Short mmCIF file of C-alpha atoms and ligand atoms in Angstrom, two decimals:
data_model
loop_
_atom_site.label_atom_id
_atom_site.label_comp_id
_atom_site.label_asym_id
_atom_site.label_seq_id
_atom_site.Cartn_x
_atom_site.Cartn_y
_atom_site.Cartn_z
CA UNK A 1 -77.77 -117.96 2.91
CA UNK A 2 -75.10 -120.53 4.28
CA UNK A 3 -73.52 -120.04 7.55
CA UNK A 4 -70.81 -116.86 7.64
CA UNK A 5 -66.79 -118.07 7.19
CA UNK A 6 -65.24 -116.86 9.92
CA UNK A 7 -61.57 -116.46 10.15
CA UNK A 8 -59.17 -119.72 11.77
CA UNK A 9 -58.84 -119.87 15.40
CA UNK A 10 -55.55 -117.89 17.00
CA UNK A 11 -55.43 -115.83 13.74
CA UNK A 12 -57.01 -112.17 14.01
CA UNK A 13 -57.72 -109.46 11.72
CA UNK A 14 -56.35 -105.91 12.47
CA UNK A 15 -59.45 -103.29 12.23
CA UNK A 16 -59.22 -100.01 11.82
CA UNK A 17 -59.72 -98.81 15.40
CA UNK A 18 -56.29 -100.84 16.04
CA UNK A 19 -54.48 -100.08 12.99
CA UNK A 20 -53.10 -96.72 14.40
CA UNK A 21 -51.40 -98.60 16.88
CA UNK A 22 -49.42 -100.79 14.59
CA UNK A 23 -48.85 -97.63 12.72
CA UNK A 24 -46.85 -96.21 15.77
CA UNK A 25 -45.38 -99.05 16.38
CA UNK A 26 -43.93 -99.82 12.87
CA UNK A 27 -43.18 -96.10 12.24
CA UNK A 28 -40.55 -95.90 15.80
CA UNK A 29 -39.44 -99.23 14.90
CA UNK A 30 -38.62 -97.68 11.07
CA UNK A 31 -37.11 -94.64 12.66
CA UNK A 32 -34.60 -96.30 15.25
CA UNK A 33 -33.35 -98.92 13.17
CA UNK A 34 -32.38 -95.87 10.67
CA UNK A 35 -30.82 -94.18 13.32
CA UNK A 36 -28.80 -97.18 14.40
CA UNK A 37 -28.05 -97.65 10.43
CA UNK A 38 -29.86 -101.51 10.22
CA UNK A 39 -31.47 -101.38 6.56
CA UNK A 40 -34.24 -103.56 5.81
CA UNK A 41 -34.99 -106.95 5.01
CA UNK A 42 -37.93 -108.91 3.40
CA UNK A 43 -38.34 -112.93 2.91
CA UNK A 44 -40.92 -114.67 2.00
CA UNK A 45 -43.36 -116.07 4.33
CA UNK A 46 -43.37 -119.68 2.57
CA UNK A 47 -40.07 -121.69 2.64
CA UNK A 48 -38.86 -125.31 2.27
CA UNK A 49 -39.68 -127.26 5.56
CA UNK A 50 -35.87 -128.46 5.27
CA UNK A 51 -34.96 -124.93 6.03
CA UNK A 52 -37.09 -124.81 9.59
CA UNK A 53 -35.68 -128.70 10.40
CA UNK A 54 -31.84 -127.85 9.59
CA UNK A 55 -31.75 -124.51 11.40
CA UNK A 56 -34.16 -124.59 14.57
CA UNK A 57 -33.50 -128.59 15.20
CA UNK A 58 -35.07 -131.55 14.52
CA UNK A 59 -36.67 -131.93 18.73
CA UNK A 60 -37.82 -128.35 19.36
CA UNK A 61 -41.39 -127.66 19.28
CA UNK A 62 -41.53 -125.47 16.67
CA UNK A 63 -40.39 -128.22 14.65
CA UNK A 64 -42.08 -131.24 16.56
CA UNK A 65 -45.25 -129.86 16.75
CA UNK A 66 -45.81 -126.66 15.87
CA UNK A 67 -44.79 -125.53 12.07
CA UNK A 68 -47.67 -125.35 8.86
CA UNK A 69 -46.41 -127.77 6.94
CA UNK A 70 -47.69 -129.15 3.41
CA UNK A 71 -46.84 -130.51 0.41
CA UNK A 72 -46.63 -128.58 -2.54
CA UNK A 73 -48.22 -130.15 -5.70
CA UNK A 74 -45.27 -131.11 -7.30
CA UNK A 75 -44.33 -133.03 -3.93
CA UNK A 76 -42.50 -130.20 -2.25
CA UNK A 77 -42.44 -130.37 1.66
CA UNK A 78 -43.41 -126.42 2.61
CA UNK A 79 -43.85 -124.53 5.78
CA UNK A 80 -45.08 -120.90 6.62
CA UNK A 81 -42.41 -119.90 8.30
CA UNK A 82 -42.36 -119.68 12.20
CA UNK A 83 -39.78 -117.22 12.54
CA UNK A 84 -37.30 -115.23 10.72
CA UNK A 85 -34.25 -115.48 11.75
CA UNK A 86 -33.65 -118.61 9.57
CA UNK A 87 -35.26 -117.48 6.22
CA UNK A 88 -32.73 -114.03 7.46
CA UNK A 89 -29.42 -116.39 7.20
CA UNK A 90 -30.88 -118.15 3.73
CA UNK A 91 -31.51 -115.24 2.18
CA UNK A 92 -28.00 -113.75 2.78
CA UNK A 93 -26.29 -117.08 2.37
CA UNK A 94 -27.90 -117.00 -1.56
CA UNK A 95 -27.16 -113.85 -2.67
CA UNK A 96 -24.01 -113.54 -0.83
CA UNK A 97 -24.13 -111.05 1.91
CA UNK A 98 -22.11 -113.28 4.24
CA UNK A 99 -18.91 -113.27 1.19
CA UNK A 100 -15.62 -111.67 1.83
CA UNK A 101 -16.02 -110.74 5.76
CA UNK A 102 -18.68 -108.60 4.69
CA UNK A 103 -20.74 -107.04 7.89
CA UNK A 104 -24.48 -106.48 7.38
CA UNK A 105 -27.16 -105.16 10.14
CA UNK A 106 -30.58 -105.68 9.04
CA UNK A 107 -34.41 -105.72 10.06
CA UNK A 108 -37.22 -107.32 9.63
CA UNK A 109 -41.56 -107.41 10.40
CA UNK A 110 -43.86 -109.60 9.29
CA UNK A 111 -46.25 -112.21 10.34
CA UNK A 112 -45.30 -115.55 12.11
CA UNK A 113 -46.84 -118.60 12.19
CA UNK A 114 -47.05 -121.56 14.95
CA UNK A 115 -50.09 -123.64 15.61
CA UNK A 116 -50.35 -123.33 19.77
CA UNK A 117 -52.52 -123.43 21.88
CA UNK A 118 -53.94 -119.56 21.35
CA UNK A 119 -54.25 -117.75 24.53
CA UNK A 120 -53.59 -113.82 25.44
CA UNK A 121 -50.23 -112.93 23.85
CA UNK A 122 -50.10 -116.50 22.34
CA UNK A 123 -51.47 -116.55 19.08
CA UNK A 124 -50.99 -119.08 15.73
CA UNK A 125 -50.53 -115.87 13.34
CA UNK A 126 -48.26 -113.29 15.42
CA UNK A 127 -46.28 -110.28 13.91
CA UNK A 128 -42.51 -109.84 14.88
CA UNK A 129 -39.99 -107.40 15.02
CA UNK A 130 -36.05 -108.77 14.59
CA UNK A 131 -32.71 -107.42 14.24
CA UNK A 132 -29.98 -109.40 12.87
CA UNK A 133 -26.59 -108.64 12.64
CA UNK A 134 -24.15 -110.81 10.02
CA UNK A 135 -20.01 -110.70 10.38
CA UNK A 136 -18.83 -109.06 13.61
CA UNK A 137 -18.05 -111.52 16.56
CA UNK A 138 -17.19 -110.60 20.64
CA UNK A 139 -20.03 -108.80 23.01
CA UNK A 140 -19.72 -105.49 21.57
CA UNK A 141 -21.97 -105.40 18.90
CA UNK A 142 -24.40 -108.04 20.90
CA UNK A 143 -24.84 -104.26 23.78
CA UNK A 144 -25.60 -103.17 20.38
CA UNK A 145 -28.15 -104.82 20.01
CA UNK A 146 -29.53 -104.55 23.16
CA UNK A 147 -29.06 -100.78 22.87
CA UNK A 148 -31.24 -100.74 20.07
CA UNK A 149 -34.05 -102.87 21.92
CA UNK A 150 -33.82 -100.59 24.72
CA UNK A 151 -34.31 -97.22 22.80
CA UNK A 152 -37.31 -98.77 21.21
CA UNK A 153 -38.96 -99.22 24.62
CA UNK A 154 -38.05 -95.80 25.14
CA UNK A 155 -39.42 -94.44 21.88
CA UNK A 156 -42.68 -96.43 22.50
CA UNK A 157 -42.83 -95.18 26.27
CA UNK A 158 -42.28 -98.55 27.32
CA UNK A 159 -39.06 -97.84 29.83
CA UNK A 160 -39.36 -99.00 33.40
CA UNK A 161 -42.34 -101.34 32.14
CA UNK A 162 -39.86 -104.08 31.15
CA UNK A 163 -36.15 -105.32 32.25
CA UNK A 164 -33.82 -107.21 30.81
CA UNK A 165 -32.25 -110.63 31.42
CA UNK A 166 -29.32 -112.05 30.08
CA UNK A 167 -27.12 -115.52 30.42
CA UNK A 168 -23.97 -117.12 28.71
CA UNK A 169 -24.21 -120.63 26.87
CA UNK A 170 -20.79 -120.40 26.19
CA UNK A 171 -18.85 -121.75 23.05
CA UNK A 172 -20.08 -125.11 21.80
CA UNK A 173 -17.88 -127.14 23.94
CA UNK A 174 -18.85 -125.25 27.33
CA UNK A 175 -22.18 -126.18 26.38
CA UNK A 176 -21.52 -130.03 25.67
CA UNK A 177 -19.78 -130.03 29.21
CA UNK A 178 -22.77 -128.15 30.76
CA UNK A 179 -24.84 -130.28 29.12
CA UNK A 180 -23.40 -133.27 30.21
CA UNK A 181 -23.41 -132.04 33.81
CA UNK A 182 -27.58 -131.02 33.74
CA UNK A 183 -28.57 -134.42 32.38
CA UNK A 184 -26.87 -136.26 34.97
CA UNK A 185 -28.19 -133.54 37.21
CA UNK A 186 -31.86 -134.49 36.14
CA UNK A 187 -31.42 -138.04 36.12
CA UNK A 188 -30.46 -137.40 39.93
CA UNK A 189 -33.74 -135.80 39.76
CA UNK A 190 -36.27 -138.01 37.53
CA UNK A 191 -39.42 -138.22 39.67
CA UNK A 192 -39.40 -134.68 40.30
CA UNK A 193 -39.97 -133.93 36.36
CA UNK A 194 -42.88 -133.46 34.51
CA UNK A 195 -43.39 -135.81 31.05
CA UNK A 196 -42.75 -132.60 28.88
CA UNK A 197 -39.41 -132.47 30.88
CA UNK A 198 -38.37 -136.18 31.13
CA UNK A 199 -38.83 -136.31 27.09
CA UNK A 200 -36.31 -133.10 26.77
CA UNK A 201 -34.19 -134.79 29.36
CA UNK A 202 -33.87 -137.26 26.11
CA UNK A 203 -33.99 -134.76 23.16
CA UNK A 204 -32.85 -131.45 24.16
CA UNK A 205 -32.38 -131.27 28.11
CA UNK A 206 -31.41 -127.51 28.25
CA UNK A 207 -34.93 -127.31 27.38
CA UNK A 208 -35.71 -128.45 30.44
CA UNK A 209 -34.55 -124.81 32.22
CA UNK A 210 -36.89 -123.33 29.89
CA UNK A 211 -40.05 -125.27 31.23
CA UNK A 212 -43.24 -123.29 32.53
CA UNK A 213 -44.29 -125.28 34.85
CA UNK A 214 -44.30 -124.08 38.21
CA UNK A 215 -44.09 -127.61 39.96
CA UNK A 216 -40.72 -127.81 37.74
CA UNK A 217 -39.88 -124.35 39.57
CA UNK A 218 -37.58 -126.32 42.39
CA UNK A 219 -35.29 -128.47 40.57
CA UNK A 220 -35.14 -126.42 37.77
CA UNK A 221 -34.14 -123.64 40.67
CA UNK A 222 -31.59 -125.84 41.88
CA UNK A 223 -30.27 -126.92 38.58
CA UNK A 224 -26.20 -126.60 38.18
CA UNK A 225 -25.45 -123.40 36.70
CA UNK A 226 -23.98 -123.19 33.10
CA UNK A 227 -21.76 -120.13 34.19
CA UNK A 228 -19.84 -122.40 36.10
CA UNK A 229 -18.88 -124.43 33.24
CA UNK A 230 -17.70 -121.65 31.40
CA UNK A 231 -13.70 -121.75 29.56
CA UNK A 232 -11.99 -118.30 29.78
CA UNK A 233 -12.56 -117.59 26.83
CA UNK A 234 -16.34 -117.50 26.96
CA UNK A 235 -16.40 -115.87 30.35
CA UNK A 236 -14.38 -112.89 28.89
CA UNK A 237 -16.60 -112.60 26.09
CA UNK A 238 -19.70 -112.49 28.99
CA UNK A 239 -17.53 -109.95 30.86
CA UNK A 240 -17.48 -107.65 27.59
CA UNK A 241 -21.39 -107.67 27.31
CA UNK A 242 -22.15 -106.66 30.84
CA UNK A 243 -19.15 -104.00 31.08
CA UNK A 244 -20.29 -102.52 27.49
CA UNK A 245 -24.14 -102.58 28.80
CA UNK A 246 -23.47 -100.96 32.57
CA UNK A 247 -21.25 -98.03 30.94
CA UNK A 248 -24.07 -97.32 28.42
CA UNK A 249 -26.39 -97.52 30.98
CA UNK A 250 -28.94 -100.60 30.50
CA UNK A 251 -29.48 -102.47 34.06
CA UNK A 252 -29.71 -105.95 33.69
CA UNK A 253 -29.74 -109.19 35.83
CA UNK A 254 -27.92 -112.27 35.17
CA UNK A 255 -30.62 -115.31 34.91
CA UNK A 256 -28.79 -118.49 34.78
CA UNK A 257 -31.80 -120.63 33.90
CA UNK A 258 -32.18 -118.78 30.35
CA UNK A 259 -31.41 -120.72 27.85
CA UNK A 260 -33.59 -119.99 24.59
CA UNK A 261 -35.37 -122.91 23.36
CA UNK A 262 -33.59 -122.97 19.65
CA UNK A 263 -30.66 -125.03 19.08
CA UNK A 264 -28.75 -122.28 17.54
CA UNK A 265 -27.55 -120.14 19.98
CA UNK A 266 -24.42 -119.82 21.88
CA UNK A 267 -22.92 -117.49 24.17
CA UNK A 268 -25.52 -114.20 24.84
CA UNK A 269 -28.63 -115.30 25.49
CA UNK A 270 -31.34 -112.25 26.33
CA UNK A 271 -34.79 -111.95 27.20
CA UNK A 272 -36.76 -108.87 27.39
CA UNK A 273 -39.70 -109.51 30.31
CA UNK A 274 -42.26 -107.89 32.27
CA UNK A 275 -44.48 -108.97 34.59
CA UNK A 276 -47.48 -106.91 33.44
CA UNK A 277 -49.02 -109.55 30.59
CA UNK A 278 -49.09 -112.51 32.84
CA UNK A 279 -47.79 -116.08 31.46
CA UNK A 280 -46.73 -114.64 28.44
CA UNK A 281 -44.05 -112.07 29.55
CA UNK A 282 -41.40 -111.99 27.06
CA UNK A 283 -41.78 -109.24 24.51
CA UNK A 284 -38.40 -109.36 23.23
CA UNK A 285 -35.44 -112.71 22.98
CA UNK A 286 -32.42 -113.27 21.51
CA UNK A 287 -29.02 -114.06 20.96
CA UNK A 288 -25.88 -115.44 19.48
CA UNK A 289 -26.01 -117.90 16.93
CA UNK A 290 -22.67 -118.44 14.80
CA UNK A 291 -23.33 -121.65 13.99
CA UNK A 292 -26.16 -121.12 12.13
CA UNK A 293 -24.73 -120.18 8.92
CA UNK A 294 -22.62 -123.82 8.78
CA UNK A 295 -25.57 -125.66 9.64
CA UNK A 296 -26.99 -124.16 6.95
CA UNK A 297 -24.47 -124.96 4.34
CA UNK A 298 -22.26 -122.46 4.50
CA UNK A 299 -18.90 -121.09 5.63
CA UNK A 300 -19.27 -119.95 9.55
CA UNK A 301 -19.75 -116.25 9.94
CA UNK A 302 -20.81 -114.64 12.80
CA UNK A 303 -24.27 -114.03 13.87
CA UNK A 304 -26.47 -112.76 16.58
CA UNK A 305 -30.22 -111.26 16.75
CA UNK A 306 -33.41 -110.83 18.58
CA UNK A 307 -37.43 -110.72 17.55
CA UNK A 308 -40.07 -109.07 19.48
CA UNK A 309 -43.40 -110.50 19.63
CA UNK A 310 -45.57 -107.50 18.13
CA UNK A 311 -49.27 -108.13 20.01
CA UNK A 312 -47.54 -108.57 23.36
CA UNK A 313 -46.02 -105.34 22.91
CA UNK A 314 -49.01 -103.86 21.64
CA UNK A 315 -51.07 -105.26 24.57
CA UNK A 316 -48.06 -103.51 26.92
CA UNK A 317 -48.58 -100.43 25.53
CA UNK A 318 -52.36 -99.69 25.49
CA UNK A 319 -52.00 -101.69 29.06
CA UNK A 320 -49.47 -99.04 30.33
CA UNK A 321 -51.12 -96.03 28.82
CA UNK A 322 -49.18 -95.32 26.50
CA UNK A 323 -51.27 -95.77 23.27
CA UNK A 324 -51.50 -92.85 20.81
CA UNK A 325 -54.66 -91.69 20.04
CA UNK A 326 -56.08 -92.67 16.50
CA UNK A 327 -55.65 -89.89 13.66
CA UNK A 328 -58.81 -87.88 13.08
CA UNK A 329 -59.76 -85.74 9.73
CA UNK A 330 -58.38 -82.31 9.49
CA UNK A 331 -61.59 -81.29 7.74
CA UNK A 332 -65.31 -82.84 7.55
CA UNK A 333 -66.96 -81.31 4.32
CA UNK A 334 -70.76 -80.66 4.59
CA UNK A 335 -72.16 -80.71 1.46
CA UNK A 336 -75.64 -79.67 1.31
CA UNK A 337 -77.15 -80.39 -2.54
CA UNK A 338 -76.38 -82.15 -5.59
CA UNK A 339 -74.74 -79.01 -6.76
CA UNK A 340 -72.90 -78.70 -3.21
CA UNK A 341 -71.14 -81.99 -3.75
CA UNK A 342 -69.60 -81.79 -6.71
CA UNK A 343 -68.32 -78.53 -6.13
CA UNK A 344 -66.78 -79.45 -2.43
CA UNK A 345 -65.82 -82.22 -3.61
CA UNK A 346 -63.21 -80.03 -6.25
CA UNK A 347 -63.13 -77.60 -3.53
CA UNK A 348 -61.67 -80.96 -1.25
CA UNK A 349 -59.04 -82.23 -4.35
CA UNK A 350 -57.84 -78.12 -4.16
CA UNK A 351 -57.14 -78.42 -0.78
CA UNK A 352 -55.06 -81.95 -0.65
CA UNK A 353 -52.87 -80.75 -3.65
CA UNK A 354 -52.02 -77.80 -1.29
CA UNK A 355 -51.75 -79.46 2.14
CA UNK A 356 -51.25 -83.10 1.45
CA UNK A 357 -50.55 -84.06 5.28
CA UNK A 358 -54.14 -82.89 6.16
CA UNK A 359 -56.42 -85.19 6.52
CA UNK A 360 -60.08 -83.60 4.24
CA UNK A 361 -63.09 -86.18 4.62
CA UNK A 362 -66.22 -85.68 2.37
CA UNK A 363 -69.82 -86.13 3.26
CA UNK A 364 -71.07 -87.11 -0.38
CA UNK A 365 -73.87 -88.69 0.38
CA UNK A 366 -76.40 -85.81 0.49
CA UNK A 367 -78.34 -85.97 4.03
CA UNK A 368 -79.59 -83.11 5.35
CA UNK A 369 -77.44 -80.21 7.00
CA UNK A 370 -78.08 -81.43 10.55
CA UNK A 371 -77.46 -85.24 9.91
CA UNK A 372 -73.86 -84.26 8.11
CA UNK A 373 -73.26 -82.04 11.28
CA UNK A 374 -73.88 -85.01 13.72
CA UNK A 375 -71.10 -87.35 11.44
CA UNK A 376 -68.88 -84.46 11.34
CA UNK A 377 -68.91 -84.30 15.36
CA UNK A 378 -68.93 -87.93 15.25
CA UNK A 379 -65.69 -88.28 13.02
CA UNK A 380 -64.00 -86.21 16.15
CA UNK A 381 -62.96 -83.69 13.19
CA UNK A 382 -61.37 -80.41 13.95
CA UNK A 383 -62.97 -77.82 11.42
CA UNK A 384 -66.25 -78.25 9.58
CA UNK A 385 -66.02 -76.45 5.55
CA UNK A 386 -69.65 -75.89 4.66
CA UNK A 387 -70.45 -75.90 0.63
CA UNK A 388 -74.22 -74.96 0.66
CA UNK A 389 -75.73 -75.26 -2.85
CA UNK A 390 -77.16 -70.87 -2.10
CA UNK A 391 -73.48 -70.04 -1.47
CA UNK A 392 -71.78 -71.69 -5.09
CA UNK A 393 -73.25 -68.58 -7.00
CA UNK A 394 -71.17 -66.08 -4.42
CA UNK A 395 -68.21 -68.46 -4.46
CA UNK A 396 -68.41 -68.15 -0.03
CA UNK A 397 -68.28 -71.65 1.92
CA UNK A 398 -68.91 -71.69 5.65
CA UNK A 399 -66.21 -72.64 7.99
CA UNK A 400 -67.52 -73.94 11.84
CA UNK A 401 -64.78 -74.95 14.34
CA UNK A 402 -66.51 -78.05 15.72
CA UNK A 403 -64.86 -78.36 19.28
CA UNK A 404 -65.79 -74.72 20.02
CA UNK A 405 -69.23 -72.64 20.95
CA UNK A 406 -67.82 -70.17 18.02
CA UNK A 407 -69.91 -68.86 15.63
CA UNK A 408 -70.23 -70.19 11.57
CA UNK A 409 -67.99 -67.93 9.49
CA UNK A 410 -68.93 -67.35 6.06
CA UNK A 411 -65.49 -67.16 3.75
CA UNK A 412 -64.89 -66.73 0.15
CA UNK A 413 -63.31 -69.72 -1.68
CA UNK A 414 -60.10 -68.23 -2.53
CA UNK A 415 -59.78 -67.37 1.28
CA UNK A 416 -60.46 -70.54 2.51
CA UNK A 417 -56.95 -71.98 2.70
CA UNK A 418 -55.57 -68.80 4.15
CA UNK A 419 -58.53 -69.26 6.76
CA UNK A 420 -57.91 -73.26 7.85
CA UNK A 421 -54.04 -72.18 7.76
CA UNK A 422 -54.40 -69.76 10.66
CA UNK A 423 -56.92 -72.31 12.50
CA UNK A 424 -54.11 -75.30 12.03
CA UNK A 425 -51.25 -72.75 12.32
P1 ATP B 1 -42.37 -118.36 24.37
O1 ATP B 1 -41.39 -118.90 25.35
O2 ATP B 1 -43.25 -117.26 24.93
O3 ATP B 1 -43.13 -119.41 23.63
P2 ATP B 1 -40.47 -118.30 22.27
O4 ATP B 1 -39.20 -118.55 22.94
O5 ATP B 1 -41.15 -119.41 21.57
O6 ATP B 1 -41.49 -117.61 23.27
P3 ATP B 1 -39.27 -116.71 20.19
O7 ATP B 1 -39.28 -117.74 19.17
O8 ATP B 1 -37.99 -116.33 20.81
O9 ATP B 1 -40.36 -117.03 21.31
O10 ATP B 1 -39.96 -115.38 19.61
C1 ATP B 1 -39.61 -114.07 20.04
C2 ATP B 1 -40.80 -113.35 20.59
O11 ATP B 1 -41.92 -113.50 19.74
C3 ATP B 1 -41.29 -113.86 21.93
O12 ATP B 1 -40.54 -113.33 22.99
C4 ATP B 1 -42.72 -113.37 21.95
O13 ATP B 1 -42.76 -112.00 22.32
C5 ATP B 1 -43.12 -113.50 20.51
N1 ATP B 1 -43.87 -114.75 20.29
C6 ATP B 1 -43.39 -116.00 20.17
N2 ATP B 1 -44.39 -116.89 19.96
C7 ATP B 1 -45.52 -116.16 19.93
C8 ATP B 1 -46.90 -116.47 19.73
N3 ATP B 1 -47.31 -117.72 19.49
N4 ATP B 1 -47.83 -115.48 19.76
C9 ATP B 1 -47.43 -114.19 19.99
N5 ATP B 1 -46.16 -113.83 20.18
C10 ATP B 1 -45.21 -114.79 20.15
MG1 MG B 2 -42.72 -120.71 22.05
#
């Protein structure tokens, strides 16, 4: 035998013990974007590197450093894609969603893929959650989207567990100005940076805001403020958000050092945080991004979204107590005999054509009464149906309520569904 594959490192498999959790979470996040009327959308996970390099910039580290990248056998250059939000845009730029003014509000899930340095809530295959909106400018339908965030956390029983941040970049020209101001800023500053920082100073110095480093914490603390360099314009549109969130009732702080570490945004920036996963607090970011569609060759249109990083949120909610528990069978069938199992087994298919939510598991394997007894206390099942091989002849089957001292209650067949209905109500 050779040595066992095991899977890649910072890419996990989902087991069955966890899979109920997913469930919950994909099932609210299914429910809420109905109820806010955002339909569904699905892109592939492979797309043209180009795509990645023309939308999230040439100097972020996605792109630098972090993207699966390959070439195709006919000489394509490929990535797996390390978020949505750009394969979102494509998609509705080719089959054109973004035509005539139309509006569109749509969702997405699926897996991610960035090769960092895994760690807890950092992983090189993570799961989002995004919302993206296509056609409608101004702040209102960015409280929206917030809106729709923040009923999530509700749903999931998240509220109070995380708060919300949120920061202007402005129009493009505030943020040339602004940027203009923080490089010179830095410069001022150059032997208090770290070498991550100096090289954004170069590339991409808003980055430099968004650096984790705590020795960074002072001058990035004391950093000009891109509020301040703000036109009217931009400042209204700011004003909008934070009047349309306060009368629907999301608190919020303004947190001038957010600045998202994309190239596309502008104006909202928001970050969902809490300070109960450690380093990696942010479950939820987003924001404006209207000139995404040009940069990716087409007419400008409106845009603004946000993606929620799945295992973090996961990892919140078991954290805060407020997992669900996993599903367990309706029904365990003990079937005692040869004859036993094929007949509970029919007896089983009888039953799920008349109560298909119920959950009916089988023992077919043919153990003894008392082994099938300890699997059906084991499976945490609610009612035990007993098909003893003596008892076909009479057409009776047992029924034993498993969490209770009760006794065994011997039933005939036809009864039996009448019986489990007034157990299940
Ligand atoms: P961070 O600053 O934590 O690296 P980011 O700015 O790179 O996050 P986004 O690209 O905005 O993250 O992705 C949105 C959300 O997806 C994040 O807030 C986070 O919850 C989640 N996320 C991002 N990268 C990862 C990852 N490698 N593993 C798990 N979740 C992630
Ligand atoms: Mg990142």
């Amino acid at each position: 035998m050779g040595k066992a594959v095991k899977s890649i490192k910072g890419v996990h498999d989902i087991l069955p013990d966890d899979v109920h959790l997913w469930h919950f979470l994909e099932t609210v996040v299914r429910e809420v974007t109905q109820c806010y009327g955002y339909r569904e959308i699905r892109t592939p996970i492979l797309e043209k590197t180009e795509l990645f390099k023309r939308s999230i910039g040439d100097v972020t580290d996605i792109v630098e450093k972090e993207m699966y990248s390959f070439e195709d056998r006919n000489g394509d250059q490929l990535s797996l894609r390390p978020e949505n939000t750009a394969s979102c845009v494509r998609a509705a730029i080719q089959h054109g969603l973004l035509a005539n003014q139309q509006m569109h509000r749509l969702w997405y899930l699926g897996p991610q893929f960035r090769r960092e340095n895994p760690q807890r809530g950092r992983y090189r295959q993570f799961w989002q959650v995004g919302a993206e909106v296509y056609g409608i400018g101004g702040p209102f339908i960015e409280a929206e989207l917030i809106l729709l965030s923040a009923r999530l956390w509700h749903r999931l029983g998240l509220t109070g567990h995380v708060s919300l941040q949120v920061n202007s970049l402005g129009n493009s020209e505030d943020r040339d100005n602004y940027r203009q101001v923080l490089v010179e800023y830095l410069n001022d500053h150059i032997a208090e940076l770290d070498e991550d920082s100096k090289r954004r100073l170069q590339s991409n110095p808003l980055r430099v805001l968004d650096s984790k480093n705590p020795s960074m914490a002072n001058v990035v603390g004391a950093a000009p403020s891109v509020l301040d360099h703000l036109c009217s314009e931009s400042k209204a549109h700011f004003d909008g958000l934070q009047e349309s969130l306060a009368h629907c009732g999301v608190a919020f702080d303004v947190n001038t050092r957010l600045v998202r570490g994309l190239d596309y945004y502008s104006h909202t920036v928001f970050e969902w945080v809490t300070d109960q996963l450690g380093s990696q607090g942010t479950v939820c970011a987003g924001g404006r991004y209207d000139g995404l569609t040009e940069q990716l060759g087409a007419s400008p249109t409106p845009g603004v979204g946000w993606a929620l990083g799945v295992e973090r949120l996961l990892a919140l909610i078991s954290d805060t107590g407020n997992a669900p528990a996993p599903p367990v069978p309706d029904v365990y069938m003990v079937l005692v005999g040869d004859q036993a199992i094929v007949s509970g087994m029919a007896l089983a298919e009888e039953l799920r054509l008349a109560r298909p939510g119920w959950q009916i598991v089988t023992n077919c394997v043919g153990t003894s009464m008392k082994s099938q007894f300890k699997r059906a206390d084991k499976s945490d099942a609610k009612v035990a149906v007993i098909v003893a091989e003596g008892e076909i002849a009479d057409a009776t089957v047992s029924v034993k309520l498993l969490r209770e001292q009760t006794q065994q209650q011997t039933v005939p067949r036809a009864k039996l569904l009448d019986v489990l209905d007034g157990i299940f109500g």
